[in-house]
Short mmCIF file of C-alpha atoms in Angstrom, two decimals:
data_model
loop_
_atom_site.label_atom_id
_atom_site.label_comp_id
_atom_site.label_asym_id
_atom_site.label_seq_id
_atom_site.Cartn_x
_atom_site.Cartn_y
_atom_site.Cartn_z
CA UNK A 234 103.83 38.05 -45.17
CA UNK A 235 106.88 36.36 -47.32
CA UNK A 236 110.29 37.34 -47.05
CA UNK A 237 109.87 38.71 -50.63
CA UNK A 238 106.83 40.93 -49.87
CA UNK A 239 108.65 42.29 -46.90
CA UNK A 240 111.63 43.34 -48.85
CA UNK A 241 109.85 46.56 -50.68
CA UNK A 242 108.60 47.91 -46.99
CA UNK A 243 111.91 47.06 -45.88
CA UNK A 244 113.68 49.04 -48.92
CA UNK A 245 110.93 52.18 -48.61
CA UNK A 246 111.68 52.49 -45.10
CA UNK A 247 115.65 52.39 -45.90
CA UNK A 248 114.85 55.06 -48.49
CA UNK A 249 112.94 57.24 -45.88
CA UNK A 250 115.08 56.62 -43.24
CA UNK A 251 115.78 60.42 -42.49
CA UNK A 252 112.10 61.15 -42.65
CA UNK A 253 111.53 58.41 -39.93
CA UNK A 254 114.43 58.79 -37.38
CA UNK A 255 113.63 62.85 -37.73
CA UNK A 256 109.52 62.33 -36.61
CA UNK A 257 110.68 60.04 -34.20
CA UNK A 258 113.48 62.50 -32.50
CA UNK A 259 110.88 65.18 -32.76
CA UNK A 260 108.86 63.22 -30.49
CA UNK A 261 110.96 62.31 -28.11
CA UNK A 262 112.11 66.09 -28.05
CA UNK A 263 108.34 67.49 -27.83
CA UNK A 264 107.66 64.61 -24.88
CA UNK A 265 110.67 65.37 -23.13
CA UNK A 266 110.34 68.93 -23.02
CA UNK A 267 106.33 68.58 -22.15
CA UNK A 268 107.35 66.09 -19.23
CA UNK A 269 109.21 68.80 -17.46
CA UNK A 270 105.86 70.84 -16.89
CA UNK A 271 103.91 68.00 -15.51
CA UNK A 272 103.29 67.90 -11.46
CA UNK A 273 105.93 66.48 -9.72
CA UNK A 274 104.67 63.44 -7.18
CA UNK A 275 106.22 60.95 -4.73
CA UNK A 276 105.48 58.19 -2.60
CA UNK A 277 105.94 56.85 0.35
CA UNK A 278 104.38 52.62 2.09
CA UNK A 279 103.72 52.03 5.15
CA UNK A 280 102.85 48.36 6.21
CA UNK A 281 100.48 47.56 8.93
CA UNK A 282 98.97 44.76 10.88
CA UNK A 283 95.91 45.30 12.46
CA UNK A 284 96.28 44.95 16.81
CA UNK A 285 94.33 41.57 18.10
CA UNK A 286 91.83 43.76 19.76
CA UNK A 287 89.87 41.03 22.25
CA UNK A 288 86.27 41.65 22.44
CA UNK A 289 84.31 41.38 25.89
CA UNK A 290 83.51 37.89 26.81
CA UNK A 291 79.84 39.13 27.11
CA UNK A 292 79.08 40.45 24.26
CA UNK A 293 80.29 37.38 22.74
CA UNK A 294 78.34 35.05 24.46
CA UNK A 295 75.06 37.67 23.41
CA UNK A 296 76.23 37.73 19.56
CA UNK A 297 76.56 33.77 19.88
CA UNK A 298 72.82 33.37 21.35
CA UNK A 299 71.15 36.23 19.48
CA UNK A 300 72.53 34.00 16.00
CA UNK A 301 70.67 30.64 17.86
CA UNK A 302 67.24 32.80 18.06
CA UNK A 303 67.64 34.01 15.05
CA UNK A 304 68.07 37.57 15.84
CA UNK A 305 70.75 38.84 13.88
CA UNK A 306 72.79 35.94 12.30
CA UNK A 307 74.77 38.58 10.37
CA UNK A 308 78.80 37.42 10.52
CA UNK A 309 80.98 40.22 11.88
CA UNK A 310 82.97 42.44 9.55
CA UNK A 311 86.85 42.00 9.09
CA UNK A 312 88.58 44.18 10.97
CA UNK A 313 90.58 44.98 8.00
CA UNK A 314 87.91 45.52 5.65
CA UNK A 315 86.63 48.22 8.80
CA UNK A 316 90.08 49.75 8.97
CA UNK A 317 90.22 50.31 5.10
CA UNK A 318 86.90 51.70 5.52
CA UNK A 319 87.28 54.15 7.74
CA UNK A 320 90.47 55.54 5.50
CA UNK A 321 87.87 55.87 2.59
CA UNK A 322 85.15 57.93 4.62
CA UNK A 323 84.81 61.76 3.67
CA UNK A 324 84.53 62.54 7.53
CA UNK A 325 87.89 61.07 8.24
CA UNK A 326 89.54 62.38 5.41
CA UNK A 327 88.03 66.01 6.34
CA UNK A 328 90.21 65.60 9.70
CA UNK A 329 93.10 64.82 7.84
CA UNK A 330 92.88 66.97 5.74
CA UNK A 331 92.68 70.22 8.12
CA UNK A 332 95.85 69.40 9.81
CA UNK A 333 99.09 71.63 9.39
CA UNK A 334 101.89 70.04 6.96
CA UNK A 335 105.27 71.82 6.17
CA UNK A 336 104.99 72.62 2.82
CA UNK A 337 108.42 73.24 1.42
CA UNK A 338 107.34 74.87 -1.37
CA UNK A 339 105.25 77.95 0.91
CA UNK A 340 108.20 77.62 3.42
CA UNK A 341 105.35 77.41 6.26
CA UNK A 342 102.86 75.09 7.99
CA UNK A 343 99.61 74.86 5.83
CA UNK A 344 96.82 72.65 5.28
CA UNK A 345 96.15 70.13 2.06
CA UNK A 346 93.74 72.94 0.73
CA UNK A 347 96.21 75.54 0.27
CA UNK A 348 99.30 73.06 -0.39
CA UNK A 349 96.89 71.76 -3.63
CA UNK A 350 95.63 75.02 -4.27
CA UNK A 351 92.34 73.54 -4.90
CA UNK A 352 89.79 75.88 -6.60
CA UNK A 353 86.05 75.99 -6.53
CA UNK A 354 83.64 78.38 -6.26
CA UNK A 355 81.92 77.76 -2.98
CA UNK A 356 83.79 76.25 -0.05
CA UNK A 357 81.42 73.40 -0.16
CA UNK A 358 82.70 72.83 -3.66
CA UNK A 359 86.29 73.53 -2.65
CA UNK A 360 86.12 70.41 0.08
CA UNK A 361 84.57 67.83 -2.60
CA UNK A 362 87.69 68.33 -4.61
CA UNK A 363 90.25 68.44 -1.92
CA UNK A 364 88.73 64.76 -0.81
CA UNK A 365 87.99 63.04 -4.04
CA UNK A 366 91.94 64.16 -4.72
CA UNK A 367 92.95 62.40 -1.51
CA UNK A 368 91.21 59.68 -2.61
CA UNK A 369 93.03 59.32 -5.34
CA UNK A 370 96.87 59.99 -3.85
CA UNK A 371 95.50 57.98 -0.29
CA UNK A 372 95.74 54.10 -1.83
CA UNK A 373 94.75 51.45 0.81
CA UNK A 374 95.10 47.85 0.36
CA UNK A 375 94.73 44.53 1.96
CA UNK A 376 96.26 40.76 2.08
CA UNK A 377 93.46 39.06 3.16
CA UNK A 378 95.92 36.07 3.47
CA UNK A 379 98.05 37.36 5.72
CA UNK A 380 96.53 40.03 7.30
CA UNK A 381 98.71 42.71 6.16
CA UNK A 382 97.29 46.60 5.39
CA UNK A 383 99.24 48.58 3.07
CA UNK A 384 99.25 52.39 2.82
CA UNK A 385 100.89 54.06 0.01
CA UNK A 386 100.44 58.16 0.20
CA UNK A 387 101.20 60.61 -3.17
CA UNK A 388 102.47 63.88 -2.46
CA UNK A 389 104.25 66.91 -4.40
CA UNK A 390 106.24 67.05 -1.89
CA UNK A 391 109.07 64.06 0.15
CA UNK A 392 108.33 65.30 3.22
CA UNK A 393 104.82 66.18 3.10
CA UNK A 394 104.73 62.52 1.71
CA UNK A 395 105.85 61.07 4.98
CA UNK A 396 104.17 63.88 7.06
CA UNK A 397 100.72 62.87 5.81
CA UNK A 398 101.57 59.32 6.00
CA UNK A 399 102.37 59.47 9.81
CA UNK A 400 99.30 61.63 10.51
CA UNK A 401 97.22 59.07 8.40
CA UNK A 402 98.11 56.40 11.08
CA UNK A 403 98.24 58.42 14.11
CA UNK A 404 94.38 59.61 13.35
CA UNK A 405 93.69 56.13 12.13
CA UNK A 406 94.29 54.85 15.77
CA UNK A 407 93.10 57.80 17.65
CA UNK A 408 89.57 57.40 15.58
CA UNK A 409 89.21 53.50 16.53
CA UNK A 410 90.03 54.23 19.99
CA UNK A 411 87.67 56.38 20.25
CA UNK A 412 84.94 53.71 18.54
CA UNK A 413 85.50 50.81 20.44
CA UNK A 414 85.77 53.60 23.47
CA UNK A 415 82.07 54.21 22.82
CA UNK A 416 81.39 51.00 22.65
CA UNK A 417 83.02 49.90 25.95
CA UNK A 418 81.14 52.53 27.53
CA UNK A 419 77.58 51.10 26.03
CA UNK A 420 78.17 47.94 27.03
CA UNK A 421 79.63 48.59 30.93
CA UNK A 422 76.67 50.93 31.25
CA UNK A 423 74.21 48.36 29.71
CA UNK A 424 76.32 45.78 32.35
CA UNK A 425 75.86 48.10 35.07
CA UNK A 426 71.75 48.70 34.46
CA UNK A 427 71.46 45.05 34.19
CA UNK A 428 73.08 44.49 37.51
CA UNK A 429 71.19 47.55 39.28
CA UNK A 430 67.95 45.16 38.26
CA UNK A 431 69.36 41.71 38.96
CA UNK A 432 70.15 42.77 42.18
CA UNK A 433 66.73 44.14 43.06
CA UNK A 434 65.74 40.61 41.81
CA UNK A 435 68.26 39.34 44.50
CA UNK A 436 66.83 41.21 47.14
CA UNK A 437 63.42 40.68 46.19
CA UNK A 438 63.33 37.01 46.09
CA UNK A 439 65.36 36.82 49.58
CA UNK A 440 62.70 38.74 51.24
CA UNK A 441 59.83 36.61 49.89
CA UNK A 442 61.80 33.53 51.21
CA UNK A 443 62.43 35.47 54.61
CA UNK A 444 58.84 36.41 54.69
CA UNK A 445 57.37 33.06 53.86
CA UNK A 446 59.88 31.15 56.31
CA UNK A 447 58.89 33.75 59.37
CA UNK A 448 55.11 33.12 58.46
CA UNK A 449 55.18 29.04 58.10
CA UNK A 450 57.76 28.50 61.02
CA UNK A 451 55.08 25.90 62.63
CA UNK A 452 53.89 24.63 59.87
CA UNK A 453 56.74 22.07 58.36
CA UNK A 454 54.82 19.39 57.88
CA UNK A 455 52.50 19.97 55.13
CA UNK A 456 53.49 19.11 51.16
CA UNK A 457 52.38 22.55 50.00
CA UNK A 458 54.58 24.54 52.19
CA UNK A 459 57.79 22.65 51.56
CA UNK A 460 56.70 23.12 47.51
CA UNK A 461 56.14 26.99 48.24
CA UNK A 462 59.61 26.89 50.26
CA UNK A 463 61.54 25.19 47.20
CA UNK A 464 59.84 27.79 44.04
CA UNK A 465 61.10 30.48 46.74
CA UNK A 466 64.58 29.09 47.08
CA UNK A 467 64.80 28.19 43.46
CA UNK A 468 64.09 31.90 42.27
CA UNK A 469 66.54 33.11 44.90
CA UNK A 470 68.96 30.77 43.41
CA UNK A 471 68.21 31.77 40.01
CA UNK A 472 68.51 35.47 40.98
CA UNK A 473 71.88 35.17 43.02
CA UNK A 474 73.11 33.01 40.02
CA UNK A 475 72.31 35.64 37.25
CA UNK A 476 73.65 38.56 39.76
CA UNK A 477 76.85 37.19 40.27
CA UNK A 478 77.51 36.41 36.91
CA UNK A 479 76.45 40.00 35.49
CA UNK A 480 78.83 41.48 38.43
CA UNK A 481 81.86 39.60 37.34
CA UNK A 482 81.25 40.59 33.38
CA UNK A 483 80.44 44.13 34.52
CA UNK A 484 83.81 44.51 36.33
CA UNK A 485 85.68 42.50 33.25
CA UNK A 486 83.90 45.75 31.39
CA UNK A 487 85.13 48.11 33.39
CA UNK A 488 88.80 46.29 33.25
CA UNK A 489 88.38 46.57 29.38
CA UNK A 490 87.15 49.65 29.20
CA UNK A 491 90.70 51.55 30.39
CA UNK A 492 92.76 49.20 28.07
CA UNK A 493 93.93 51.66 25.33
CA UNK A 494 95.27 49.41 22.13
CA UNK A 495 95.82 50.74 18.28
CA UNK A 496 93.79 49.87 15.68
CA UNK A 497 97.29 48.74 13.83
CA UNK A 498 100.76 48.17 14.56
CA UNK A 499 103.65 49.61 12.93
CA UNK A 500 105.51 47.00 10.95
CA UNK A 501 107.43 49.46 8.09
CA UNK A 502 107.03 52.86 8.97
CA UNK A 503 106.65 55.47 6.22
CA UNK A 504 109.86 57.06 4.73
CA UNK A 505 110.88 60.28 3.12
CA UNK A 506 110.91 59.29 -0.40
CA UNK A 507 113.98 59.65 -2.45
CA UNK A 508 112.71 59.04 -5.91
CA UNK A 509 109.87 60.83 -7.63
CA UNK A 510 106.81 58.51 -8.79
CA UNK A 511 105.91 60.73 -11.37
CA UNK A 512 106.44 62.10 -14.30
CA UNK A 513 108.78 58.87 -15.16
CA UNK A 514 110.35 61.02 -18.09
CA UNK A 515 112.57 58.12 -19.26
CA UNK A 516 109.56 55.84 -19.90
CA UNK A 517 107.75 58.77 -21.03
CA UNK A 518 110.14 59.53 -23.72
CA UNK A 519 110.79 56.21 -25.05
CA UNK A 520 107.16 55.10 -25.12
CA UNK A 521 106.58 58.39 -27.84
CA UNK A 522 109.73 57.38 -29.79
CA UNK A 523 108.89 54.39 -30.66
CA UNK A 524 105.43 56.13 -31.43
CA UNK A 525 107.16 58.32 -33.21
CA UNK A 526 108.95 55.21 -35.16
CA UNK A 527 106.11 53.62 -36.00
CA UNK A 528 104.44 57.19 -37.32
CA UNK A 529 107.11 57.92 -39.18
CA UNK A 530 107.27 54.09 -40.56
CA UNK A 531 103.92 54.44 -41.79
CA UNK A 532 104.01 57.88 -43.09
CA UNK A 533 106.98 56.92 -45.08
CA UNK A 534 104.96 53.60 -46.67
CA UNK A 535 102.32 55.99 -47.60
CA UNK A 536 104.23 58.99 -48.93
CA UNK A 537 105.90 55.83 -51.06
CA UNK A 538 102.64 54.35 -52.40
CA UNK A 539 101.45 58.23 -53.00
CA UNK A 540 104.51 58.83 -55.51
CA UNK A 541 103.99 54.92 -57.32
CA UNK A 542 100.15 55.81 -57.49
CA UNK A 543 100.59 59.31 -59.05
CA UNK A 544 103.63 57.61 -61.20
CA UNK A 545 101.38 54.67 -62.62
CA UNK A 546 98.33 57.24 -63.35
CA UNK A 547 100.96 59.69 -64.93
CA UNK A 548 102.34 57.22 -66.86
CA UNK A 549 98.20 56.27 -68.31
CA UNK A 550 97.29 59.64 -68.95
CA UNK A 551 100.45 60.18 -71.16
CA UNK A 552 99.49 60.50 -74.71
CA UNK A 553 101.20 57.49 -76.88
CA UNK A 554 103.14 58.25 -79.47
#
């Protein structure tokens, strides 16, 4: 558009200028006094970094030759893509969700349910709500780059903010502790079977030898025996071999079994917020004032082009004289 087709627009929305500014004011007035009744939220980041947890040499060594038979070449999950989720399961959040906050506004300990007031008709119903909403204020992300696990929690309330935060971690760690607990235990009492049988092997193939040596102590001369003699000793050696080596990974399991590390480590714990998140009333305001500008604009152009239409049609249906 010209210069010269700009200048009627310009000139209408001169004329109008009251009409504009006053459906632009209104909005800001209507948004500003709407704003105040929308839910209050803020929030508070914590940054993580998952803990170098060290997995038995055993089960390494088992993982590495199960992928070489081709029994389960599946490549291990990240552990951060495990940490995030276990956040995102309904039976953690369930846990979390129980707990006791200070809620400032009951002036008492309560769980999320009653700080949310969540509604529903059965409590079945009542839970679904109360974890798709943490869902929704719980935000978990990832640098896959540099390892790094952000947390950023959404309360009503600053200290219930940091509060759940906190108890986010805390449960975080306690629950992976207890996983890899379970699986420590598996594995030392898979170690500790597996030693039971290698050293009935042991024992087993030392008696044969013993046997076959009191039987044949004459007899040294002949090819057969000293063949017999060397299968016997073999297995033996075989058998002592795979018994000492399951003994020293079974007490490595036991070691690793009492070693208690977090899932994460603290890097930035979470704060009490000073700053609501939400409702950003500023932003709120101006974004509807310059809707209301641009409403106003265009109601002004068409009021304009009303009054020149009804003008040019009065003007034809005027009788000539």
């Amino acid at each position: 558009m010209n210069e010269e087709g700009l200048l009627p627009y310009l000139r209408i929305l001169y004329r109008r200028k009251l009409l504009i500014l006053g459906i632009a004011a209104a909005a800001g007035v209507i948004s500003g006094v709407a704003s105040l009744f929308l839910p209050v939220s803020y929030t508070t980041t914590a940054t993580l970094y998952p803990a170098k947890q060290a997995a038995p040499q055993g089960i390494g060594n088992l993982l590495n030759l199960g992928e070489k038979l081709g029994l389960g070449g599946a490549q291990a999950k990240d552990p951060i893509d495990i940490l995030a989720d276990i956040v995102k399961t309904n039976t953690f959040l369930k846990v979390i969700a129980a707990k006791p906050y200070y809620s400032a506004r009951l002036g008492r300990p309560a769980n999320l349910m009653e700080i949310y007031r969540i509604k529903g008709e059965t409590q079945a119903l009542k839970d679904y709500y109360l974890i798709e909403s943490l869902k929704k204020k719980i935000d978990f992300s990832t640098d896959k780059h540099s390892g790094v696990l952000y947390i950023e929690v959404t309360t009503p309330e600053p200290q219930l903010c940091k509060d759940l935060a906190d108890t986010l971690i805390a449960d975080l760690n306690a629950y992976y502790r207890r996983l890899v607990s379970s699986k420590k235990s598996s594995y030392r009492e898979f170690l500790e079977n597996r030693v039971n049988e290698a050293g009935e092997s042991l024992k087993e193939s030392e008696d044969h030898l013993r046997t076959f040596k009191e039987r044949n102590l004459l007899s040294t001369n002949s090819p057969d025996i000293f063949l017999q003699q060397a299968r016997y000793q073999r297995d033996m050696h075989i058998n002592e071999e795979l018994f000492l080596t399951l003994r020293k990974e079974y007490e490595m399991a036991k070691l690793d079994e009492h070693k208690d590390m977090p899932a994460v480590d603290v890097l930035d714990a979470p704060e009490v917020p000073i700053f609501k998140t939400a409702p950003m009333k500023r932003k709120i305001v101006t974004f509807f004032v310059f809707v209301g500008l641009l409403a106003g604009a265009a109601l002004a152009i068409a009021l304009e082009k009303r009054r020149a239409l009804a003008a040019l049609y009065g003007d034809i249906a005027r009788p000539q004289a």
